[in-house]
mmCIF file of C-alpha atoms in Angstrom:
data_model
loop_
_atom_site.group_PDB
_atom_site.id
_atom_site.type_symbol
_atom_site.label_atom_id
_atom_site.label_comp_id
_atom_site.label_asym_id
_atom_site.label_seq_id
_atom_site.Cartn_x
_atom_site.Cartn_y
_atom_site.Cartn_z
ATOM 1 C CA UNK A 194 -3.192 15.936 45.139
ATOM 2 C CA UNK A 195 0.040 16.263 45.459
ATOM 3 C CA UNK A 196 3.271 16.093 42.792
ATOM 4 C CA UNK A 197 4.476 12.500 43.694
ATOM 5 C CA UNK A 198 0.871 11.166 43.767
ATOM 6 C CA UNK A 199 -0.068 12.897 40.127
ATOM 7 C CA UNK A 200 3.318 11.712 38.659
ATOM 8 C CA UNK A 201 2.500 7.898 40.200
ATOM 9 C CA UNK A 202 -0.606 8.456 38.750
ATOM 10 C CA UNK A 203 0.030 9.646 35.269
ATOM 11 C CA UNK A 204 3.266 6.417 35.459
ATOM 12 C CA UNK A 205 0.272 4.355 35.939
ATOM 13 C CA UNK A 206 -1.570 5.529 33.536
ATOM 14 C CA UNK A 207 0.889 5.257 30.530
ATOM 15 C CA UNK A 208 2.056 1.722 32.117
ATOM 16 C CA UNK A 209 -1.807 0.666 31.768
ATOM 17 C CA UNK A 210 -2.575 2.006 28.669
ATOM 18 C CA UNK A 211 0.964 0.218 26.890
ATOM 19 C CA UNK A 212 -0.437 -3.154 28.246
ATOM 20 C CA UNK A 213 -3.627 -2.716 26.464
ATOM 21 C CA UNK A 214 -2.216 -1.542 23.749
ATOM 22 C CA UNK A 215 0.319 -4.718 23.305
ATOM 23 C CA UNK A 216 -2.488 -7.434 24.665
ATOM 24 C CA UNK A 217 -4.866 -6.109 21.889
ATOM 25 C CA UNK A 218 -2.592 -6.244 18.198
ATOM 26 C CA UNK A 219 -3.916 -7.892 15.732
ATOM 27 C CA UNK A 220 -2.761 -11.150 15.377
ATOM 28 C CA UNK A 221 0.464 -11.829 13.419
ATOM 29 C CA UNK A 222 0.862 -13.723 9.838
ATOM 30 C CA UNK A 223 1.702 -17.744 9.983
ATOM 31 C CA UNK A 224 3.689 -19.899 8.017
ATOM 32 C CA UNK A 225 1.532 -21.264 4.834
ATOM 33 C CA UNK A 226 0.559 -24.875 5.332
ATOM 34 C CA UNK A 227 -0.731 -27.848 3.302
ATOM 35 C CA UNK A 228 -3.580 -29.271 3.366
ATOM 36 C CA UNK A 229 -1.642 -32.492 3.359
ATOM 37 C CA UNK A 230 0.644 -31.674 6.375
ATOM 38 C CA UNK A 231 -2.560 -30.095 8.283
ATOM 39 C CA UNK A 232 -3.190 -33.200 10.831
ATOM 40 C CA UNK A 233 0.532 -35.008 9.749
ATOM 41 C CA UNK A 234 0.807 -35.704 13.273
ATOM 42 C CA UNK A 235 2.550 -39.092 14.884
ATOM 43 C CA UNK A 236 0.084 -41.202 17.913
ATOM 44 C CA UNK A 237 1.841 -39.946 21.275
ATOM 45 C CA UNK A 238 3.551 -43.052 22.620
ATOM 46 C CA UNK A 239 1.425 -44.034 25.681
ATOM 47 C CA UNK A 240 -2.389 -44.200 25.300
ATOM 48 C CA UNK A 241 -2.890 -42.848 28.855
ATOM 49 C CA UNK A 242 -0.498 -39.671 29.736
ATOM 50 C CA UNK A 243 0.001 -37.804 32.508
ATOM 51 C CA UNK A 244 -1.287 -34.182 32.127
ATOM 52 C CA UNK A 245 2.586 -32.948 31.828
ATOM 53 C CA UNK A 246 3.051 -35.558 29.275
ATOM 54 C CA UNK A 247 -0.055 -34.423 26.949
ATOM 55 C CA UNK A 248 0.984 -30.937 27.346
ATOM 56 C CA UNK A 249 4.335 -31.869 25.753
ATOM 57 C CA UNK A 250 3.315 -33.922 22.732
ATOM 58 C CA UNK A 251 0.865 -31.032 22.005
ATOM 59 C CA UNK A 252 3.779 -28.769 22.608
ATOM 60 C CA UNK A 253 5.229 -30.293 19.114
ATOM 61 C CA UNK A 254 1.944 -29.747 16.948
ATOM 62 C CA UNK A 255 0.401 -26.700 18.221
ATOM 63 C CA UNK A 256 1.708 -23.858 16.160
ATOM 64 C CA UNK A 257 0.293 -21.140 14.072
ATOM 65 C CA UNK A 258 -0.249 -21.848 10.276
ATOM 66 C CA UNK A 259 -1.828 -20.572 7.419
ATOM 67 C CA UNK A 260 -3.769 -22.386 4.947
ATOM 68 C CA UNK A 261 -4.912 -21.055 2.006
ATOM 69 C CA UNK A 262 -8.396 -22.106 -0.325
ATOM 70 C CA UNK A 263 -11.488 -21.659 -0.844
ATOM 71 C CA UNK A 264 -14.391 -21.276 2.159
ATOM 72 C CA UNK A 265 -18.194 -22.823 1.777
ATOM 73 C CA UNK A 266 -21.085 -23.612 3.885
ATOM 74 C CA UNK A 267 -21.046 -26.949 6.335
ATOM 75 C CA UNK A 268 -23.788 -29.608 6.118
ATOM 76 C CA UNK A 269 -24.810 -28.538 9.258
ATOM 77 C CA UNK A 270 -24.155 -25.900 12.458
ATOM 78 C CA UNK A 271 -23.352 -26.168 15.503
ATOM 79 C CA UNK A 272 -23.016 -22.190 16.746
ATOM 80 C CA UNK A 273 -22.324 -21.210 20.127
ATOM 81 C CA UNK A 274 -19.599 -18.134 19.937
ATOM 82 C CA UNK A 275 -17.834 -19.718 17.199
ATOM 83 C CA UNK A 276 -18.475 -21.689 14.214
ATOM 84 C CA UNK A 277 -16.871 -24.074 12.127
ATOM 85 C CA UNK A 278 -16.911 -23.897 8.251
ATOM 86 C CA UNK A 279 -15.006 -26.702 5.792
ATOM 87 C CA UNK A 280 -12.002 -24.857 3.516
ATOM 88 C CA UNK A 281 -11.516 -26.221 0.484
ATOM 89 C CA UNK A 282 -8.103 -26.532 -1.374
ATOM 90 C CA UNK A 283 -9.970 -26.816 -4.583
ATOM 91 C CA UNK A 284 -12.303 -23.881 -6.389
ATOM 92 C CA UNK A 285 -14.727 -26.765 -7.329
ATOM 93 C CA UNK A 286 -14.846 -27.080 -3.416
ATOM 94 C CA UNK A 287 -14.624 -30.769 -3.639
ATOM 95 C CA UNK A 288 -11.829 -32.864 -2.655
ATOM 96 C CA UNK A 289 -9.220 -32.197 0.812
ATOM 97 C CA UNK A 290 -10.633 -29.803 2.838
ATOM 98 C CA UNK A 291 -9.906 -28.858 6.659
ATOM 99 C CA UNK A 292 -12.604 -27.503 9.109
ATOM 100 C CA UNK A 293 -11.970 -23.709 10.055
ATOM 101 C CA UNK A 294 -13.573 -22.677 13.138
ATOM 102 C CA UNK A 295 -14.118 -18.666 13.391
ATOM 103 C CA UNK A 296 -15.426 -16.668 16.254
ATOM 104 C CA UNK A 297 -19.023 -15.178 15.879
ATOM 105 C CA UNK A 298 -19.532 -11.404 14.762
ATOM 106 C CA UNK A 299 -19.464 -9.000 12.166
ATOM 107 C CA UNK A 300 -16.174 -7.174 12.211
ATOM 108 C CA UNK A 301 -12.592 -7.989 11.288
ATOM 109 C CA UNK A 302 -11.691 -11.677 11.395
ATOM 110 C CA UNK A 303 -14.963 -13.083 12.380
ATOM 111 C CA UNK A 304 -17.814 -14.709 10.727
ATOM 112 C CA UNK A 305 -21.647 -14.111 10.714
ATOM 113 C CA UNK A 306 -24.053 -16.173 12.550
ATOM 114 C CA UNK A 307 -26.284 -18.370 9.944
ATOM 115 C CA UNK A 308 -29.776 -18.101 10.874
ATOM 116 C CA UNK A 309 -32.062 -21.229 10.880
ATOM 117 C CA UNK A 310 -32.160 -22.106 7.455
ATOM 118 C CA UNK A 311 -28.764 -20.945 5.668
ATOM 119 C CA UNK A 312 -27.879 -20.451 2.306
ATOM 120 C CA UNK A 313 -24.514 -20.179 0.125
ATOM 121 C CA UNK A 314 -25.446 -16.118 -0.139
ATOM 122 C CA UNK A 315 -25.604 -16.221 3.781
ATOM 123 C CA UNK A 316 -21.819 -17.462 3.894
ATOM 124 C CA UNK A 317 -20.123 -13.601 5.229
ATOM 125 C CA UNK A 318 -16.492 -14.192 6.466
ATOM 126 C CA UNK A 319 -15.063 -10.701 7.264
ATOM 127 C CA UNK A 320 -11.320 -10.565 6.364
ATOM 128 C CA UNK A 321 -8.388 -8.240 8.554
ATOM 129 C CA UNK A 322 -9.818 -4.749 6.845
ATOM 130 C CA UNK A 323 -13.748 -5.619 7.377
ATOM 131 C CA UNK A 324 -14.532 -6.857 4.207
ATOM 132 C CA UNK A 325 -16.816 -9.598 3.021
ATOM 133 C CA UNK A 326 -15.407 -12.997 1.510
ATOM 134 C CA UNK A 327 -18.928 -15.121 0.661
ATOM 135 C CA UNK A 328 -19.152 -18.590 -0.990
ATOM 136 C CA UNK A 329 -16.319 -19.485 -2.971
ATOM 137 C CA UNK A 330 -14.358 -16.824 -2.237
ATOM 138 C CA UNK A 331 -10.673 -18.034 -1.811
ATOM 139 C CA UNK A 332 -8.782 -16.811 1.463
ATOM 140 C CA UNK A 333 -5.890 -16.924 3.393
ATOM 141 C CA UNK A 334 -6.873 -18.312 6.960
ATOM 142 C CA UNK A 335 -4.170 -17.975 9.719
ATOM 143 C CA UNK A 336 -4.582 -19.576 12.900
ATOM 144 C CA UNK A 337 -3.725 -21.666 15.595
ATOM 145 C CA UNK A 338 -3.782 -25.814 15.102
ATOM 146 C CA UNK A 339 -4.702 -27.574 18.046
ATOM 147 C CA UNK A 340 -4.521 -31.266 18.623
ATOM 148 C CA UNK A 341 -6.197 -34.136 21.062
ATOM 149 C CA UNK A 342 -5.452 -37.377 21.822
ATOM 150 C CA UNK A 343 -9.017 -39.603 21.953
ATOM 151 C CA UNK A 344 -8.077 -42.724 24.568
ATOM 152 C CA UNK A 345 -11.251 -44.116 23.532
ATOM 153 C CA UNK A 346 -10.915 -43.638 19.541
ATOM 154 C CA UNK A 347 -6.904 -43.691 19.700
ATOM 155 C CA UNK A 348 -6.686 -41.665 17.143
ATOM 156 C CA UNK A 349 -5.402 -37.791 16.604
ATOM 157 C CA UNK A 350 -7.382 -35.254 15.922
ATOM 158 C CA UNK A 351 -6.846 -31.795 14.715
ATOM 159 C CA UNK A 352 -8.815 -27.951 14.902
ATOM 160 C CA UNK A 353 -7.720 -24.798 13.690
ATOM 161 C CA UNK A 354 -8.893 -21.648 15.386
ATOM 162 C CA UNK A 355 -9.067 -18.720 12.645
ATOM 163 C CA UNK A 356 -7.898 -15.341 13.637
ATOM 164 C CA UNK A 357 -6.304 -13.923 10.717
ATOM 165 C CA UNK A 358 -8.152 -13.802 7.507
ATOM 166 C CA UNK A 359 -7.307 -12.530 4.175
ATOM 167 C CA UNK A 360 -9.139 -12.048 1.204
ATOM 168 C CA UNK A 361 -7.152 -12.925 -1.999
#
């Protein structure tokens, strides 16, 4: 090989490895939110929009945020590679709450998948360093909101996608 094809090669090879480096931080802190202000979103004015149109309305609400409480077990589960758990503001995890969907796993940022029949002790939310917040536990969530329009409810409704938790 020679000296302009090694040096195009080892160019490519730094170029390569900063995009994987950059594409794969860890995400970054968001603001701290209220429960209150999670969903404070106003109807967009036409029912029906155009694709363009949705994407700007959503354009306003979609942001990262933060939310900080206290996590417990749903009702019920729907997994596939995420799962959704209720966040309490309140220790006596009663009262406002918002849903906080996680991605499935067992390392940094993630949460375990239930089995059949799940228990409080089978609540394992792994925070940014790997460790374990169970039932009760109160954590910092950061995330991204997302919002939809339903035509056929006409109402707003809000998710937020976890990627950022810390244990407090």
């Amino acid at each position: 090989m020679g000296d302009s094809m090694r040096n195009v090669c080892v160019y490519l090879i730094v170029f390569l490895s900063c995009i994987i480096a950059f594409s794969c931080s860890p995400p970054k802190p968001a603001p701290l939110t209220s429960f209150a202000d999670f969903c404070k979103v106003k109807k967009p004015k036409k029912e029906r929009m155009m694709a363009r149109e949705e994407d700007k309305w959503k354009a306003q609400y979609e942001k990262r945020v933060a939310f900080e409480g206290y996590i417990a077990i749903p009702r019920s589960v729907y997994m596939t590679d995420t799962m959704s758990i209720p966040l309490f503001e309140n220790k006596s995890l009663k009262g406002e709450k918002i849903s906080a969907i996680f991605k499935i796993g067992t390392s940094s940022n993630k949460i375990k998948k239930f089995s059949k029949s799940f228990k409080k002790q089978d609540l394992k939310v792994f925070d940014k360093n790997g460790k374990i917040a169970g039932y009760g536990a109160k954590v910092r969530l950061h995330g991204k909101r997302t919002v939809y329009w339903s035509v056929v409810d006409k109402k707003v409704s809000c998710h937020f996608w976890v990627d950022l938790v810390e244990k407090k």
